[in-house]
Amino acid sequence: MFDLLGTALSSRLLLGTAQYPSPAILADAVSASGTSVVTVSLRREMAGGRAGEEFWSLIRSLGTRVLPNTAGCHSVKEAVTTAKMAREVFGTSWIKLEVIGNHDTLQPDVFGLVEAARILSEDGFSVFPYTTDDLVVAERLLEAGCKVLMPWCAPIGSALGPVNIPALRSMRAQFPGVPLIVDAGLGRPSHAATVMELGFDAVLLNTAVAKAADPVGMARAFGKAVEAGREAFCSGMLEPREVAMPSTPTIGRAVFS
Amino acid sequence: MKLMVNGEAHEVAATTLAELLAALDYEGDWLATAVNSDLVHKANRAEFQLSDGDRIEILSPMQGG
């Protein structure tokens, strides 16, 4: 069990719900991944439309927790209002806080992020900030009231995987007691396993599963990779060395010449 | 009164937010509303008086990453 802000979760994989070929495949992928938290969003509803109702009904049928996001928000005000609207609709004070600073890279505006995180934390939200691997920003987010941090490992949707492992390692070392969730940039199960081996508490991903040729199979693969990475971290891995070491004992070896 | 609803101009007779939702055929408890960038709680829609030029956002659950 994974304790996240006082909630016991059965999986360390958090899964996005966007870009799947169909609602049925989304539902099957969620089930195959073993996740217990899915991310959701809010968008304009058409007059007389019921798209939101249909989607919300599907999500509720999955039996997972939801983590609403503020995707697409570029200002503190937008993000704060979207978070409040999400709390009302989804009935949770958890919010994945995104304040986007750059249209092309989707890099977070970390200054706006800290400001919005403070406002929302004071208003009773549990803020999951989508941030960079910058340690000073991380400090500021914690001071602003965040109890969890979600650094990217590469740009959203890039599938590059962890591009700066030393920075992630340093973040893990700097904040040993803070739940750290790698959010964004994971492309393959091995990427997820890698960051879990570094001691990250969980991963959040979407595109790598939704855009796979077989999203259900990929969801299952990521679920296994996250478990494997976690178990490896907990089991204590060997440090690499540059010389050979025989794995078979040499004592008692027969001598034939 | 002229309003902007989800980015589109509307001329409506409604005077409250609840009346506006009904007039535009919005229904259901899965909607969230904001007027001029501030949340208006579901419970306050019936008494929330609209003013000419108000910008209304009506949002509902959607897929997200």
mmCIF file of C-alpha atoms in Angstrom:
data_model
loop_
_atom_site.group_PDB
_atom_site.id
_atom_site.type_symbol
_atom_site.label_atom_id
_atom_site.label_comp_id
_atom_site.label_asym_id
_atom_site.label_seq_id
_atom_site.Cartn_x
_atom_site.Cartn_y
_atom_site.Cartn_z
ATOM 1 C CA MET A 1 0.000 0.000 0.000
ATOM 2 C CA PHE A 2 1.148 3.503 -0.834
ATOM 3 C CA ASP A 3 0.130 6.231 1.601
ATOM 4 C CA LEU A 4 -0.459 9.435 -0.318
ATOM 5 C CA LEU A 5 -1.525 12.339 1.898
ATOM 6 C CA GLY A 6 -3.270 9.963 4.274
ATOM 7 C CA THR A 7 -4.956 7.967 1.523
ATOM 8 C CA ALA A 8 -3.951 4.326 1.091
ATOM 9 C CA LEU A 9 -3.471 3.571 -2.592
ATOM 10 C CA SER A 10 -2.929 0.123 -4.079
ATOM 11 C CA SER A 11 -0.751 1.405 -6.935
ATOM 12 C CA ARG A 12 2.074 3.885 -7.440
ATOM 13 C CA LEU A 13 0.964 4.615 -10.973
ATOM 14 C CA LEU A 14 -1.313 7.591 -11.595
ATOM 15 C CA LEU A 15 -2.875 7.547 -15.051
ATOM 16 C CA GLY A 16 -4.250 10.271 -17.296
ATOM 17 C CA THR A 17 -7.559 9.793 -19.101
ATOM 18 C CA ALA A 18 -6.958 11.787 -22.300
ATOM 19 C CA GLN A 19 -6.264 10.754 -25.902
ATOM 20 C CA TYR A 20 -7.481 7.142 -25.771
ATOM 21 C CA PRO A 21 -8.996 5.679 -28.953
ATOM 22 C CA SER A 22 -12.336 5.126 -27.174
ATOM 23 C CA PRO A 23 -13.953 5.294 -23.727
ATOM 24 C CA ALA A 24 -13.985 1.483 -23.599
ATOM 25 C CA ILE A 25 -10.232 1.322 -24.196
ATOM 26 C CA LEU A 26 -9.697 3.986 -21.537
ATOM 27 C CA ALA A 27 -11.669 1.907 -19.042
ATOM 28 C CA ASP A 28 -9.768 -1.270 -19.939
ATOM 29 C CA ALA A 29 -6.409 0.528 -19.731
ATOM 30 C CA VAL A 30 -7.224 1.905 -16.280
ATOM 31 C CA SER A 31 -8.138 -1.574 -15.133
ATOM 32 C CA ALA A 32 -5.035 -3.205 -16.695
ATOM 33 C CA SER A 33 -2.690 -0.615 -15.185
ATOM 34 C CA GLY A 34 -3.913 -1.317 -11.663
ATOM 35 C CA THR A 35 -3.967 2.408 -10.961
ATOM 36 C CA SER A 36 -6.069 3.813 -8.169
ATOM 37 C CA VAL A 37 -5.865 7.485 -9.214
ATOM 38 C CA VAL A 38 -6.800 8.944 -12.599
ATOM 39 C CA THR A 39 -6.421 12.537 -13.703
ATOM 40 C CA VAL A 40 -9.336 14.471 -15.160
ATOM 41 C CA SER A 41 -9.974 17.983 -16.387
ATOM 42 C CA LEU A 42 -12.690 20.570 -17.007
ATOM 43 C CA ARG A 43 -13.627 22.051 -20.352
ATOM 44 C CA ARG A 44 -16.382 24.234 -21.754
ATOM 45 C CA GLU A 45 -19.645 22.341 -22.122
ATOM 46 C CA MET A 46 -21.831 22.915 -25.179
ATOM 47 C CA ALA A 47 -25.309 24.285 -24.574
ATOM 48 C CA GLY A 48 -27.559 21.269 -24.080
ATOM 49 C CA GLY A 49 -24.498 19.021 -24.212
ATOM 50 C CA ARG A 50 -24.024 15.924 -22.095
ATOM 51 C CA ALA A 51 -20.418 15.057 -22.974
ATOM 52 C CA GLY A 52 -19.295 15.924 -19.465
ATOM 53 C CA GLU A 53 -21.966 13.787 -17.883
ATOM 54 C CA GLU A 54 -21.067 10.761 -20.006
ATOM 55 C CA PHE A 55 -17.370 11.080 -19.214
ATOM 56 C CA TRP A 56 -17.962 11.662 -15.497
ATOM 57 C CA SER A 57 -20.248 8.673 -15.336
ATOM 58 C CA LEU A 58 -17.550 6.508 -16.971
ATOM 59 C CA ILE A 59 -14.906 7.736 -14.521
ATOM 60 C CA ARG A 60 -17.105 7.068 -11.518
ATOM 61 C CA SER A 61 -17.688 3.526 -12.745
ATOM 62 C CA LEU A 62 -13.921 2.860 -12.600
ATOM 63 C CA GLY A 63 -13.871 3.065 -8.818
ATOM 64 C CA THR A 64 -10.641 5.078 -8.680
ATOM 65 C CA ARG A 65 -9.889 8.368 -7.001
ATOM 66 C CA VAL A 66 -9.722 11.379 -9.281
ATOM 67 C CA LEU A 67 -7.040 14.035 -9.435
ATOM 68 C CA PRO A 68 -8.415 17.005 -11.392
ATOM 69 C CA ASN A 69 -5.928 19.202 -13.208
ATOM 70 C CA THR A 70 -5.729 22.827 -14.247
ATOM 71 C CA ALA A 71 -4.277 21.977 -17.658
ATOM 72 C CA GLY A 72 -4.203 24.823 -20.138
ATOM 73 C CA CYS A 73 -4.133 27.549 -17.496
ATOM 74 C CA HIS A 74 -1.527 30.225 -18.129
ATOM 75 C CA SER A 75 -2.243 32.571 -15.237
ATOM 76 C CA VAL A 76 -2.603 32.290 -11.484
ATOM 77 C CA LYS A 77 -6.176 33.555 -11.639
ATOM 78 C CA GLU A 78 -7.195 31.011 -14.296
ATOM 79 C CA ALA A 79 -5.597 28.166 -12.376
ATOM 80 C CA VAL A 80 -7.140 29.154 -9.035
ATOM 81 C CA THR A 81 -10.641 29.536 -10.474
ATOM 82 C CA THR A 82 -10.339 26.277 -12.420
ATOM 83 C CA ALA A 83 -9.217 24.492 -9.240
ATOM 84 C CA LYS A 84 -12.220 25.807 -7.334
ATOM 85 C CA MET A 85 -14.571 24.756 -10.136
ATOM 86 C CA ALA A 86 -12.968 21.307 -10.184
ATOM 87 C CA ARG A 87 -13.426 20.919 -6.424
ATOM 88 C CA GLU A 88 -17.122 21.611 -6.800
ATOM 89 C CA VAL A 89 -17.676 19.226 -9.713
ATOM 90 C CA PHE A 90 -15.412 16.360 -8.685
ATOM 91 C CA GLY A 91 -15.913 16.586 -4.953
ATOM 92 C CA THR A 92 -12.215 16.403 -4.066
ATOM 93 C CA SER A 93 -9.768 18.934 -2.700
ATOM 94 C CA TRP A 94 -6.888 17.262 -4.558
ATOM 95 C CA ILE A 95 -5.694 19.376 -7.478
ATOM 96 C CA LYS A 96 -2.920 18.827 -9.983
ATOM 97 C CA LEU A 97 -1.806 22.412 -10.342
ATOM 98 C CA GLU A 98 -0.507 23.411 -13.749
ATOM 99 C CA VAL A 99 0.392 26.991 -14.569
ATOM 100 C CA ILE A 100 1.907 26.836 -18.030
ATOM 101 C CA GLY A 101 4.618 29.352 -18.811
ATOM 102 C CA ASN A 102 5.512 28.515 -22.393
ATOM 103 C CA HIS A 103 3.201 27.479 -25.227
ATOM 104 C CA ASP A 104 5.807 25.435 -27.062
ATOM 105 C CA THR A 105 7.580 23.578 -24.288
ATOM 106 C CA LEU A 106 4.606 23.517 -21.862
ATOM 107 C CA GLN A 107 7.171 24.368 -19.213
ATOM 108 C CA PRO A 108 5.562 25.377 -15.916
ATOM 109 C CA ASP A 109 5.577 29.036 -14.921
ATOM 110 C CA VAL A 110 7.146 28.281 -11.568
ATOM 111 C CA PHE A 111 6.610 31.822 -10.232
ATOM 112 C CA GLY A 112 2.886 31.663 -10.926
ATOM 113 C CA LEU A 113 2.861 28.077 -9.686
ATOM 114 C CA VAL A 114 4.178 29.029 -6.246
ATOM 115 C CA GLU A 115 1.690 31.903 -5.983
ATOM 116 C CA ALA A 116 -1.281 29.740 -7.020
ATOM 117 C CA ALA A 117 -0.111 26.923 -4.727
ATOM 118 C CA ARG A 118 -0.119 29.292 -1.762
ATOM 119 C CA ILE A 119 -3.614 30.608 -2.516
ATOM 120 C CA LEU A 120 -5.051 27.122 -2.984
ATOM 121 C CA SER A 121 -3.278 25.575 0.017
ATOM 122 C CA GLU A 122 -4.666 28.342 2.240
ATOM 123 C CA ASP A 123 -8.091 27.550 0.806
ATOM 124 C CA GLY A 124 -7.842 23.924 1.920
ATOM 125 C CA PHE A 125 -6.659 22.267 -1.268
ATOM 126 C CA SER A 126 -4.114 19.456 -1.402
ATOM 127 C CA VAL A 127 -1.957 20.862 -4.161
ATOM 128 C CA PHE A 128 -0.015 18.516 -6.475
ATOM 129 C CA PRO A 129 2.183 21.000 -8.319
ATOM 130 C CA TYR A 130 3.448 20.158 -11.814
ATOM 131 C CA THR A 131 6.923 21.615 -11.514
ATOM 132 C CA THR A 132 10.484 21.325 -12.786
ATOM 133 C CA ASP A 133 13.354 19.547 -11.032
ATOM 134 C CA ASP A 134 14.618 22.871 -9.608
ATOM 135 C CA LEU A 135 15.343 22.457 -5.901
ATOM 136 C CA VAL A 136 14.762 26.086 -4.954
ATOM 137 C CA VAL A 137 11.364 26.088 -6.628
ATOM 138 C CA ALA A 138 10.604 22.858 -4.781
ATOM 139 C CA GLU A 139 11.499 24.551 -1.468
ATOM 140 C CA ARG A 140 9.194 27.452 -2.288
ATOM 141 C CA LEU A 141 6.348 25.107 -3.152
ATOM 142 C CA LEU A 142 6.713 23.329 0.175
ATOM 143 C CA GLU A 143 6.774 26.680 1.979
ATOM 144 C CA ALA A 144 3.612 27.604 0.070
ATOM 145 C CA GLY A 145 1.844 24.614 1.605
ATOM 146 C CA CYS A 146 2.389 21.763 -0.854
ATOM 147 C CA LYS A 147 2.784 18.350 0.773
ATOM 148 C CA VAL A 148 3.738 16.579 -2.449
ATOM 149 C CA LEU A 149 5.818 17.566 -5.479
ATOM 150 C CA MET A 150 5.440 16.491 -9.095
ATOM 151 C CA PRO A 151 8.576 17.259 -11.083
ATOM 152 C CA TRP A 152 8.682 16.658 -14.808
ATOM 153 C CA CYS A 153 11.400 14.364 -16.152
ATOM 154 C CA ALA A 154 11.026 15.703 -19.716
ATOM 155 C CA PRO A 155 8.478 17.917 -21.516
ATOM 156 C CA ILE A 156 4.810 16.822 -21.471
ATOM 157 C CA GLY A 157 4.056 14.244 -24.157
ATOM 158 C CA SER A 158 7.698 14.081 -25.306
ATOM 159 C CA ALA A 159 8.280 10.430 -24.317
ATOM 160 C CA LEU A 160 11.948 11.303 -23.784
ATOM 161 C CA GLY A 161 12.122 9.728 -20.349
ATOM 162 C CA PRO A 162 14.344 11.064 -17.553
ATOM 163 C CA VAL A 163 16.698 13.498 -19.291
ATOM 164 C CA ASN A 164 18.392 14.698 -16.120
ATOM 165 C CA ILE A 165 18.834 11.804 -13.759
ATOM 166 C CA PRO A 166 21.349 13.595 -11.501
ATOM 167 C CA ALA A 167 18.768 16.343 -10.919
ATOM 168 C CA LEU A 168 16.085 13.799 -10.023
ATOM 169 C CA ARG A 169 18.521 11.978 -7.735
ATOM 170 C CA SER A 170 19.385 15.235 -6.047
ATOM 171 C CA MET A 171 15.719 16.096 -5.571
ATOM 172 C CA ARG A 172 15.089 12.717 -3.970
ATOM 173 C CA ALA A 173 18.036 13.226 -1.628
ATOM 174 C CA GLN A 174 17.023 16.783 -0.757
ATOM 175 C CA PHE A 175 13.408 15.968 0.177
ATOM 176 C CA PRO A 176 13.489 12.498 1.758
ATOM 177 C CA GLY A 177 10.149 12.846 3.534
ATOM 178 C CA VAL A 178 8.139 14.442 0.738
ATOM 179 C CA PRO A 179 6.121 12.299 -1.667
ATOM 180 C CA LEU A 180 7.694 12.853 -5.094
ATOM 181 C CA ILE A 181 5.775 11.893 -8.205
ATOM 182 C CA VAL A 182 7.415 12.103 -11.604
ATOM 183 C CA ASP A 183 4.858 13.752 -13.845
ATOM 184 C CA ALA A 184 5.331 14.196 -17.561
ATOM 185 C CA GLY A 185 7.853 13.014 -20.106
ATOM 186 C CA LEU A 186 7.788 9.256 -19.531
ATOM 187 C CA GLY A 187 7.688 7.286 -22.767
ATOM 188 C CA ARG A 188 8.427 3.682 -21.877
ATOM 189 C CA PRO A 189 7.953 1.320 -18.967
ATOM 190 C CA SER A 190 11.740 1.269 -18.506
ATOM 191 C CA HIS A 191 11.630 5.053 -17.931
ATOM 192 C CA ALA A 192 9.071 4.527 -15.187
ATOM 193 C CA ALA A 193 11.143 1.748 -13.660
ATOM 194 C CA THR A 194 14.221 3.984 -13.748
ATOM 195 C CA VAL A 195 12.654 6.820 -11.766
ATOM 196 C CA MET A 196 11.088 4.370 -9.326
ATOM 197 C CA GLU A 197 14.539 2.814 -8.810
ATOM 198 C CA LEU A 198 15.760 6.308 -7.915
ATOM 199 C CA GLY A 199 13.299 6.270 -5.039
ATOM 200 C CA PHE A 200 10.488 8.356 -6.446
ATOM 201 C CA ASP A 201 7.212 7.512 -4.792
ATOM 202 C CA ALA A 202 5.045 7.276 -7.881
ATOM 203 C CA VAL A 203 4.704 8.279 -11.523
ATOM 204 C CA LEU A 204 1.955 10.041 -13.422
ATOM 205 C CA LEU A 205 1.648 9.462 -17.136
ATOM 206 C CA ASN A 206 -0.881 9.617 -19.922
ATOM 207 C CA THR A 207 0.349 9.894 -23.500
ATOM 208 C CA ALA A 208 2.734 6.928 -23.373
ATOM 209 C CA VAL A 209 -0.214 4.652 -22.627
ATOM 210 C CA ALA A 210 -3.013 6.376 -24.536
ATOM 211 C CA LYS A 211 -1.040 6.698 -27.783
ATOM 212 C CA ALA A 212 0.517 3.238 -27.715
ATOM 213 C CA ALA A 213 -0.559 0.848 -30.456
ATOM 214 C CA ASP A 214 -2.224 -1.216 -27.714
ATOM 215 C CA PRO A 215 -3.042 1.092 -24.801
ATOM 216 C CA VAL A 216 -4.332 -1.735 -22.617
ATOM 217 C CA GLY A 217 -1.160 -3.785 -23.031
ATOM 218 C CA MET A 218 0.979 -0.705 -22.435
ATOM 219 C CA ALA A 219 -0.997 0.188 -19.313
ATOM 220 C CA ARG A 220 -0.321 -3.284 -17.941
ATOM 221 C CA ALA A 221 3.380 -2.990 -18.846
ATOM 222 C CA PHE A 222 3.689 0.357 -17.033
ATOM 223 C CA GLY A 223 1.938 -1.079 -14.004
ATOM 224 C CA LYS A 224 4.478 -3.888 -13.822
ATOM 225 C CA ALA A 225 7.421 -1.543 -14.415
ATOM 226 C CA VAL A 226 6.358 0.747 -11.602
ATOM 227 C CA GLU A 227 6.044 -2.197 -9.236
ATOM 228 C CA ALA A 228 9.395 -3.624 -10.342
ATOM 229 C CA GLY A 229 11.157 -0.280 -9.948
ATOM 230 C CA ARG A 230 9.730 0.233 -6.486
ATOM 231 C CA GLU A 231 10.604 -3.242 -5.305
ATOM 232 C CA ALA A 232 14.130 -2.823 -6.663
ATOM 233 C CA PHE A 233 14.542 0.475 -4.802
ATOM 234 C CA CYS A 234 13.309 -1.106 -1.581
ATOM 235 C CA SER A 235 15.580 -4.104 -2.043
ATOM 236 C CA GLY A 236 18.845 -2.179 -2.309
ATOM 237 C CA MET A 237 20.592 -2.260 -5.662
ATOM 238 C CA LEU A 238 24.244 -2.914 -6.382
ATOM 239 C CA GLU A 239 26.309 0.098 -7.303
ATOM 240 C CA PRO A 240 27.933 -0.203 -10.734
ATOM 241 C CA ARG A 241 31.649 -0.993 -10.822
ATOM 242 C CA GLU A 242 34.143 -0.841 -13.647
ATOM 243 C CA VAL A 243 35.898 -4.139 -12.971
ATOM 244 C CA ALA A 244 34.681 -7.696 -13.315
ATOM 245 C CA MET A 245 33.756 -9.748 -10.263
ATOM 246 C CA PRO A 246 33.203 -13.495 -10.655
ATOM 247 C CA SER A 247 29.692 -14.432 -9.630
ATOM 248 C CA THR A 248 30.588 -18.106 -9.200
ATOM 249 C CA PRO A 249 32.674 -18.800 -6.061
ATOM 250 C CA THR A 250 36.307 -19.570 -6.863
ATOM 251 C CA ILE A 251 36.991 -21.504 -3.672
ATOM 252 C CA GLY A 252 37.206 -25.266 -4.253
ATOM 253 C CA ARG A 253 37.550 -24.881 -8.001
ATOM 254 C CA ALA A 254 39.028 -27.979 -9.631
ATOM 255 C CA VAL A 255 42.511 -27.748 -11.101
ATOM 256 C CA PHE A 256 43.142 -29.871 -14.171
ATOM 257 C CA SER A 257 46.613 -28.803 -15.141
ATOM 258 C CA MET B 1 -28.851 41.835 -21.786
ATOM 259 C CA LYS B 2 -25.708 40.902 -23.659
ATOM 260 C CA LEU B 3 -23.461 38.232 -22.173
ATOM 261 C CA MET B 4 -20.453 36.201 -23.231
ATOM 262 C CA VAL B 5 -21.100 32.525 -22.534
ATOM 263 C CA ASN B 6 -18.170 30.170 -23.078
ATOM 264 C CA GLY B 7 -16.660 32.730 -25.415
ATOM 265 C CA GLU B 8 -19.782 33.303 -27.496
ATOM 266 C CA ALA B 9 -22.013 36.378 -27.483
ATOM 267 C CA HIS B 10 -25.589 35.826 -26.311
ATOM 268 C CA GLU B 11 -28.565 38.187 -25.985
ATOM 269 C CA VAL B 12 -30.740 36.852 -23.181
ATOM 270 C CA ALA B 13 -33.740 37.754 -21.038
ATOM 271 C CA ALA B 14 -32.405 35.810 -18.046
ATOM 272 C CA THR B 15 -31.446 37.911 -15.037
ATOM 273 C CA THR B 16 -29.898 35.245 -12.813
ATOM 274 C CA LEU B 17 -27.283 32.613 -13.518
ATOM 275 C CA ALA B 18 -29.767 29.811 -12.880
ATOM 276 C CA GLU B 19 -32.193 31.330 -15.400
ATOM 277 C CA LEU B 20 -29.400 31.633 -17.938
ATOM 278 C CA LEU B 21 -28.493 27.951 -17.581
ATOM 279 C CA ALA B 22 -32.125 26.964 -18.049
ATOM 280 C CA ALA B 23 -32.577 29.282 -21.043
ATOM 281 C CA LEU B 24 -29.524 27.809 -22.766
ATOM 282 C CA ASP B 25 -30.599 24.244 -21.977
ATOM 283 C CA TYR B 26 -27.813 23.473 -19.527
ATOM 284 C CA GLU B 27 -28.825 20.984 -16.897
ATOM 285 C CA GLY B 28 -27.244 18.492 -14.534
ATOM 286 C CA ASP B 29 -25.177 18.521 -11.375
ATOM 287 C CA TRP B 30 -21.880 17.976 -13.172
ATOM 288 C CA LEU B 31 -21.486 21.585 -14.303
ATOM 289 C CA ALA B 32 -19.304 24.255 -12.735
ATOM 290 C CA THR B 33 -19.926 27.940 -13.350
ATOM 291 C CA ALA B 34 -17.834 31.084 -13.147
ATOM 292 C CA VAL B 35 -18.787 34.702 -13.780
ATOM 293 C CA ASN B 36 -16.061 37.167 -14.682
ATOM 294 C CA SER B 37 -13.392 34.615 -13.732
ATOM 295 C CA ASP B 38 -14.765 33.850 -10.264
ATOM 296 C CA LEU B 39 -16.470 30.611 -9.249
ATOM 297 C CA VAL B 40 -20.203 30.854 -8.565
ATOM 298 C CA HIS B 41 -21.236 27.894 -6.413
ATOM 299 C CA LYS B 42 -24.092 25.746 -7.567
ATOM 300 C CA ALA B 43 -26.086 26.762 -4.504
ATOM 301 C CA ASN B 44 -25.740 30.464 -5.346
ATOM 302 C CA ARG B 45 -26.795 30.360 -9.002
ATOM 303 C CA ALA B 46 -30.477 31.095 -8.344
ATOM 304 C CA GLU B 47 -29.733 34.356 -6.558
ATOM 305 C CA PHE B 48 -26.702 35.401 -8.611
ATOM 306 C CA GLN B 49 -27.750 38.515 -10.572
ATOM 307 C CA LEU B 50 -26.154 38.883 -13.977
ATOM 308 C CA SER B 51 -25.061 42.229 -15.410
ATOM 309 C CA ASP B 52 -24.717 43.379 -18.994
ATOM 310 C CA GLY B 53 -21.334 42.333 -20.385
ATOM 311 C CA ASP B 54 -20.706 39.546 -17.867
ATOM 312 C CA ARG B 55 -18.432 36.734 -19.008
ATOM 313 C CA ILE B 56 -19.771 33.338 -18.017
ATOM 314 C CA GLU B 57 -17.895 30.053 -18.161
ATOM 315 C CA ILE B 58 -19.808 26.782 -17.948
ATOM 316 C CA LEU B 59 -17.491 23.798 -17.588
ATOM 317 C CA SER B 60 -17.957 20.063 -17.249
ATOM 318 C CA PRO B 61 -15.726 17.013 -16.711
ATOM 319 C CA MET B 62 -13.426 16.111 -19.562
ATOM 320 C CA GLN B 63 -10.484 13.830 -20.165
ATOM 321 C CA GLY B 64 -7.223 15.114 -18.731
ATOM 322 C CA GLY B 65 -3.612 14.157 -18.254
#
